[in-house]
Coordinates of C-alpha atoms in Angstrom, one line a residue:
M1 CA -67.1 -20.9 15.5
K2 CA -65.5 -23.7 13.4
K3 CA -64.7 -21.1 10.6
A4 CA -63.1 -18.8 13.0
K5 CA -60.9 -21.6 14.4
Y6 CA -59.8 -22.6 10.9
L7 CA -59.2 -19.0 9.9
L8 CA -57.0 -18.5 13.1
I9 CA -55.0 -21.7 12.4
G10 CA -54.5 -20.6 8.8
F11 CA -53.4 -17.1 9.8
I12 CA -50.9 -18.6 12.3
L13 CA -49.5 -20.9 9.7
L14 CA -49.2 -18.1 7.2
I15 CA -47.3 -15.9 9.6
T16 CA -45.0 -18.8 10.7
G17 CA -44.4 -19.8 7.1
G18 CA -43.6 -16.3 6.0
G19 CA -41.2 -15.8 8.9
L20 CA -39.4 -19.0 8.1
F21 CA -39.2 -18.0 4.4
F22 CA -37.6 -14.7 5.2
L23 CA -35.2 -16.2 7.8
S24 CA -34.1 -18.9 5.4
R25 CA -33.5 -16.2 2.7
E26 CA -31.3 -14.3 5.2
E27 CA -29.1 -17.4 5.7
V28 CA -28.8 -18.0 2.0
R29 CA -27.5 -14.4 1.6
K30 CA -24.9 -15.0 4.3
E31 CA -23.5 -18.1 2.6
T32 CA -23.1 -16.7 -1.0
P33 CA -19.4 -16.3 -2.0
G34 CA -19.9 -12.7 -3.3
N35 CA -20.7 -11.4 0.2
I36 CA -17.9 -13.0 2.1
S37 CA -15.7 -10.4 3.8
F38 CA -12.4 -11.0 5.5
R39 CA -9.6 -9.1 7.2
M40 CA -6.0 -10.5 7.0
L41 CA -3.4 -9.5 9.6
L42 CA 0.1 -10.8 9.3
N43 CA 3.2 -10.4 11.5
K44 CA 6.6 -10.5 9.8
A45 CA 5.8 -10.6 6.1
H46 CA 8.1 -10.6 3.1
I47 CA 6.4 -8.8 0.2
V48 CA 7.6 -8.7 -3.5
G49 CA 6.3 -6.0 -5.9
R50 CA 6.3 -6.8 -9.7
H51 CA 5.3 -4.6 -12.6
N52 CA 4.8 -6.1 -16.1
G53 CA 6.3 -9.3 -14.9
K54 CA 9.6 -7.7 -13.7
L55 CA 10.8 -7.6 -10.1
Q56 CA 10.6 -4.0 -9.0
W57 CA 10.9 -3.9 -5.3
E58 CA 10.7 -6.1 -2.2
L59 CA 10.5 -5.4 1.5
E60 CA 10.0 -7.0 4.9
A61 CA 7.2 -5.6 7.2
D62 CA 6.6 -6.2 10.9
K63 CA 2.8 -6.0 10.4
T64 CA 0.5 -6.2 7.4
E65 CA -3.2 -5.5 7.1
K66 CA -5.6 -6.2 4.2
S67 CA -9.3 -6.6 4.0
S68 CA -11.3 -8.1 1.1
D69 CA -13.4 -5.0 0.6
E70 CA -10.5 -2.4 0.5
R71 CA -8.2 -1.9 -2.4
F72 CA -5.2 -1.0 -0.2
T73 CA -2.8 -3.1 1.7
Y74 CA -1.2 -1.4 4.8
L75 CA 2.3 -2.2 6.0
Y76 CA 4.0 -1.2 9.2
G77 CA 7.7 -1.3 10.3
I78 CA 9.3 -1.7 6.8
K79 CA 12.8 -3.0 6.8
K80 CA 15.2 -4.4 4.2
G81 CA 13.4 -2.7 1.3
I82 CA 15.0 -2.7 -2.1
F83 CA 14.2 -0.9 -5.4
Y84 CA 15.6 -2.9 -8.3
E85 CA 15.1 -0.5 -11.2
W86 CA 17.9 1.9 -10.0
E87 CA 20.4 2.2 -12.9
E88 CA 23.4 2.1 -10.5
G89 CA 22.2 -1.1 -8.7
K90 CA 20.0 -1.7 -5.8
L91 CA 18.5 1.3 -3.9
Y92 CA 17.7 0.4 -0.3
F93 CA 15.0 1.8 1.9
E94 CA 13.3 1.6 5.3
A95 CA 10.0 3.2 6.4
E96 CA 7.7 3.5 9.3
K97 CA 4.6 2.6 7.3
A98 CA 3.3 2.2 3.8
S99 CA 0.2 1.6 1.7
Y100 CA 0.1 -0.4 -1.5
D101 CA -2.8 0.3 -3.9
N102 CA -3.8 -3.0 -5.4
L103 CA -5.6 -1.2 -8.3
T104 CA -3.0 1.3 -9.5
K105 CA 0.0 -0.8 -8.2
R106 CA 1.6 2.2 -6.5
L107 CA 3.6 1.9 -3.3
Q108 CA 3.5 4.9 -0.9
L109 CA 6.0 5.0 1.9
E110 CA 5.9 7.3 5.0
D111 CA 8.8 8.5 7.1
V112 CA 11.2 6.9 4.7
H113 CA 15.0 6.6 4.7
I114 CA 16.7 5.7 1.3
W115 CA 20.4 4.9 0.7
Y116 CA 22.9 3.7 -1.8
K117 CA 26.7 3.8 -1.2
D118 CA 27.3 7.5 -0.6
I119 CA 23.7 8.7 -1.2
N120 CA 21.5 9.1 1.9
A121 CA 18.0 10.6 1.8
R122 CA 15.0 11.1 4.0
A123 CA 11.5 12.0 3.0
P124 CA 8.1 12.3 4.9
V125 CA 6.3 10.7 1.9
L126 CA 7.6 8.8 -1.0
V127 CA 5.6 7.3 -3.9
W128 CA 6.9 4.6 -6.2
D129 CA 5.4 4.6 -9.7
G130 CA 6.4 1.5 -11.6
E131 CA 4.7 2.5 -14.8
K132 CA 7.1 5.5 -15.2
G133 CA 10.0 4.1 -13.1
L134 CA 9.9 7.0 -10.8
I135 CA 10.3 7.7 -7.1
I136 CA 8.3 10.8 -6.2
C137 CA 8.8 12.8 -3.0
E138 CA 5.8 15.3 -3.1
K139 CA 6.2 16.6 0.5
G140 CA 9.9 17.3 0.2
A141 CA 13.1 15.4 0.7
D142 CA 16.6 15.8 2.1
F143 CA 19.4 14.2 0.1
Q144 CA 23.0 13.9 1.4
I145 CA 25.6 13.0 -1.2
Q146 CA 29.3 13.0 -0.2
K147 CA 30.2 16.7 0.0
S148 CA 26.7 18.0 -1.0
S149 CA 23.2 18.2 0.3
L150 CA 20.0 18.8 -1.6
K151 CA 16.7 19.8 -0.1
G152 CA 13.5 20.3 -2.2
N153 CA 9.8 20.7 -1.8
Y154 CA 9.2 18.2 -4.7
I155 CA 11.8 15.7 -5.9
E156 CA 11.4 13.2 -8.6
V157 CA 14.0 10.5 -9.1
D158 CA 14.0 8.6 -12.4
L159 CA 15.3 5.2 -11.5
R160 CA 16.0 4.1 -15.1
N161 CA 18.5 6.9 -16.0
S162 CA 19.4 8.2 -12.5
S163 CA 18.2 11.7 -13.1
I164 CA 16.7 13.9 -10.4
L165 CA 14.1 16.7 -10.9
V166 CA 13.9 19.2 -8.1
N167 CA 11.3 21.9 -7.6
K168 CA 12.0 24.8 -5.1
G169 CA 15.2 23.2 -3.9
I170 CA 18.5 24.2 -2.3
L171 CA 21.8 22.7 -3.2
K172 CA 24.7 23.1 -0.7
T173 CA 28.2 22.0 -1.7
K174 CA 31.4 21.9 0.4
V175 CA 34.3 23.5 -1.4
G176 CA 37.7 23.3 0.2
G177 CA 36.3 22.3 3.6
I178 CA 33.8 25.3 3.7
L179 CA 30.1 24.7 3.4

């Protein structure tokens, strides 16, 4: 009977000790810095984009979302956006929403409006590629320039030398008041 009592007490201590060991290991895992996850939400943010140390663009967003385990930063209600690489000066933009890839450093704008002096353009999706100095409208764009309009399925604007590449596009020009 004594042996059975000691065996039962030992068994209970073993189970309790094992349970405490695994519970304490769980707490240690939660406190390690590599496993900490966060979600950042900002209202009214001013964001600056740089590439190779040079100021490339900046914008103001009504709302910004970023989590530690995602590589993208999401922006909503973009206003007062500026591309600085434009050969002619500053190229301004506004957009409904955007995503910034922290790995490839690409900015993608959706429902975007771009303008500079007499140039006015709208595109459903615009991608800024700082490595090449390009603005790419892969899903089409509509450019209005003084007496001309340009629509294309794919439009690529080289900011460094102000050239435009258009694929499957239509150019309309007013001549003598007739379009």
